[in-house]
Protein backbone atom coordinates (compact mmCIF):
# COMPACT_ATOMS: atom_id res chain seq x y z
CA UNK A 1 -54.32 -6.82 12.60
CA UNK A 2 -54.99 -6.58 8.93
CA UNK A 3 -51.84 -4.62 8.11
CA UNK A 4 -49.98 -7.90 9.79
CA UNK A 5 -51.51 -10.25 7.58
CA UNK A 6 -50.34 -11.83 4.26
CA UNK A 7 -51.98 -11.01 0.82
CA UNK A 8 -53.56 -14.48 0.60
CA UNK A 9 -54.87 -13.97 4.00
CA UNK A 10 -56.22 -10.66 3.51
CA UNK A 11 -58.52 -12.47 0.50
CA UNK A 12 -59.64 -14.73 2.73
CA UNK A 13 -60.53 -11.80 5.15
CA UNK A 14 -62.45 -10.11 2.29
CA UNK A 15 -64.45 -13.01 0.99
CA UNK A 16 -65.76 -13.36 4.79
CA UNK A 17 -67.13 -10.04 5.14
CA UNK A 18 -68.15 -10.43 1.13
CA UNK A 19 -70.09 -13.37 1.95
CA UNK A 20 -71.33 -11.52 5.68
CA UNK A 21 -72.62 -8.63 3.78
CA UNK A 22 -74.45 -10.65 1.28
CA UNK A 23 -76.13 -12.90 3.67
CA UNK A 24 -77.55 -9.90 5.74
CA UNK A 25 -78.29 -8.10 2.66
CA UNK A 26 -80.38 -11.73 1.81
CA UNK A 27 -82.06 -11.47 5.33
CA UNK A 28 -83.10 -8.32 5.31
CA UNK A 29 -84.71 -9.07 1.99
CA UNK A 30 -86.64 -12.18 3.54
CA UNK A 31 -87.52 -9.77 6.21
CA UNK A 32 -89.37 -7.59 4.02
CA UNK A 33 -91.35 -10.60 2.83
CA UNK A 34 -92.17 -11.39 6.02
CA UNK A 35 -93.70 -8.34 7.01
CA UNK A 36 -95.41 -8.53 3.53
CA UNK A 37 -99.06 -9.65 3.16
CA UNK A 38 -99.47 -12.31 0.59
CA UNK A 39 -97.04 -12.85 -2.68
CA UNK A 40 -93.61 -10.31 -2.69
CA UNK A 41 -91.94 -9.85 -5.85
CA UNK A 42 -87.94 -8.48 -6.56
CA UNK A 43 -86.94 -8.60 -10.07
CA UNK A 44 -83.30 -7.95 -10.42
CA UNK A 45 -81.73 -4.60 -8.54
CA UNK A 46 -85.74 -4.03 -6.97
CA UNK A 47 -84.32 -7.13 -4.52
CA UNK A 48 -81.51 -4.46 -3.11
CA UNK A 49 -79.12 -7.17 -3.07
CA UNK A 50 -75.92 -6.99 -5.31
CA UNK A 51 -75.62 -11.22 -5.22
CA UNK A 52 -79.26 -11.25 -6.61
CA UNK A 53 -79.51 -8.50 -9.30
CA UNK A 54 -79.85 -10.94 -11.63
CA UNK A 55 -82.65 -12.59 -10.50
CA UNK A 56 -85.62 -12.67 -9.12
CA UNK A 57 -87.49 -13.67 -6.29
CA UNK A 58 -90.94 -14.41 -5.93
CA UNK A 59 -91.85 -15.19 -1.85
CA UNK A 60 -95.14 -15.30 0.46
CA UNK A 61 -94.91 -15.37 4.25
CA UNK A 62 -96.28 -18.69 6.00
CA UNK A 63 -98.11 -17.78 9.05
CA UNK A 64 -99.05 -19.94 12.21
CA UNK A 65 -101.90 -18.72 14.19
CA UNK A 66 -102.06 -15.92 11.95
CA UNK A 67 -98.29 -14.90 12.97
CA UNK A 68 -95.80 -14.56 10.05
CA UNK A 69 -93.40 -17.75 11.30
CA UNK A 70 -91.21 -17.97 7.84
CA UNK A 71 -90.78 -17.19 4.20
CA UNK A 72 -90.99 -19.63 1.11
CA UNK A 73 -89.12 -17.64 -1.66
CA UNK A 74 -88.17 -19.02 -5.35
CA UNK A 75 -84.79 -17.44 -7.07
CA UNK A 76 -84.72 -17.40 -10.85
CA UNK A 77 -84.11 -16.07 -14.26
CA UNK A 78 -85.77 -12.11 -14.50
CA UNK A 79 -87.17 -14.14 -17.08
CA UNK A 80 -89.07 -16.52 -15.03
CA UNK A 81 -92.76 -17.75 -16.32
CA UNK A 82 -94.20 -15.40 -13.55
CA UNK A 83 -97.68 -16.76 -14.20
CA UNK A 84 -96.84 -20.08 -12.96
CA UNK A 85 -94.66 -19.56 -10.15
CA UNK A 86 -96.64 -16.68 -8.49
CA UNK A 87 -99.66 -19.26 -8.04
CA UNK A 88 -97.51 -22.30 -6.93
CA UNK A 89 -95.58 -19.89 -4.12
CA UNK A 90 -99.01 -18.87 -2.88
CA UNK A 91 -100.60 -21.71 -2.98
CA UNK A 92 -97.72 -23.69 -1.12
CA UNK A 93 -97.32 -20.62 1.53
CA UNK A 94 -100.89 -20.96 2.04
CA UNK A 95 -100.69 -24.71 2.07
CA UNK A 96 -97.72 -24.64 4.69
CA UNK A 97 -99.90 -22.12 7.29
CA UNK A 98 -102.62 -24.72 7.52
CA UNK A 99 -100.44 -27.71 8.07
CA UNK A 100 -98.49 -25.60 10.62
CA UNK A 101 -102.06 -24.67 12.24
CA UNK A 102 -103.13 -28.19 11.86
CA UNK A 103 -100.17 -29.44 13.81
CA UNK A 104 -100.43 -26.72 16.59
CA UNK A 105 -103.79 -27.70 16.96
C-alpha cells in the first residue's frame, strides 16, 4: 500500500503516525502522573517525550473517592518559576478532588 502511494501522500502518511506516536508518548506520560502520589515533575528529555523536550511539565493526579480519576498538568519554559506553579498545580489538584467528592456525595 505505501509503495502505491504518491510522495505527497506518503507525508501525509508520516505526519499521522508522527502525530500517533507523540500522542501515546503524551499519554503514557500522563499515566505516570497518575499513578504518582502528589506533584510530578519532567523537565525537558526527563518527560521521555521527543514533542516535549523542551519543556516542562509540572502535574498532580485528582482523585475521587480516593481513586486517581485524572491529571491537571502545566507545559512550559524549563525555565518556568517552579516555586509558583508547583503550589498552584497542587493546590488546584487538591481543590478539584474535593469538588469531585463533594459532587459524588
Amino acid at each position: 500500500l505505501v509503495s502505491m502511494a504518491s510522495h505527497g501522500q506518503l507525508d501525509n502518511i508520516e505526519e499521522v503516525f508522527s502525530a500517533f506516536k507523540q500522542k501515546q508518548q503524551i499519554m503514557g506520560l500522563l499515566d505516570r502522573s497518575l499513578a504518582a502520589e502528589g506533584v510530578k515533575i519532567f523537565i525537558g528529555e526527563e518527560s521521555g517525550t521527543q514533542a516535549l523536550s523542551g519543556c516542562s511539565i509540572v502535574s498532580a493526579p485528582y482523585k475521587q473517592k480516593g481513586k486517581s480519576v485524572g491529571v491537571l498538568a502545566v507545559v512550559g519554559p524549563t525555565r518556568m518559576q517552579y516555586d509558583k506553579v508547583i503550589p498552584i498545580v497542587d493546590v488546584t489538584a487538591k481543590m478539584l478532588s474535593s469538588a469531585l467528592d463533594f459532587k459524588a456525595s
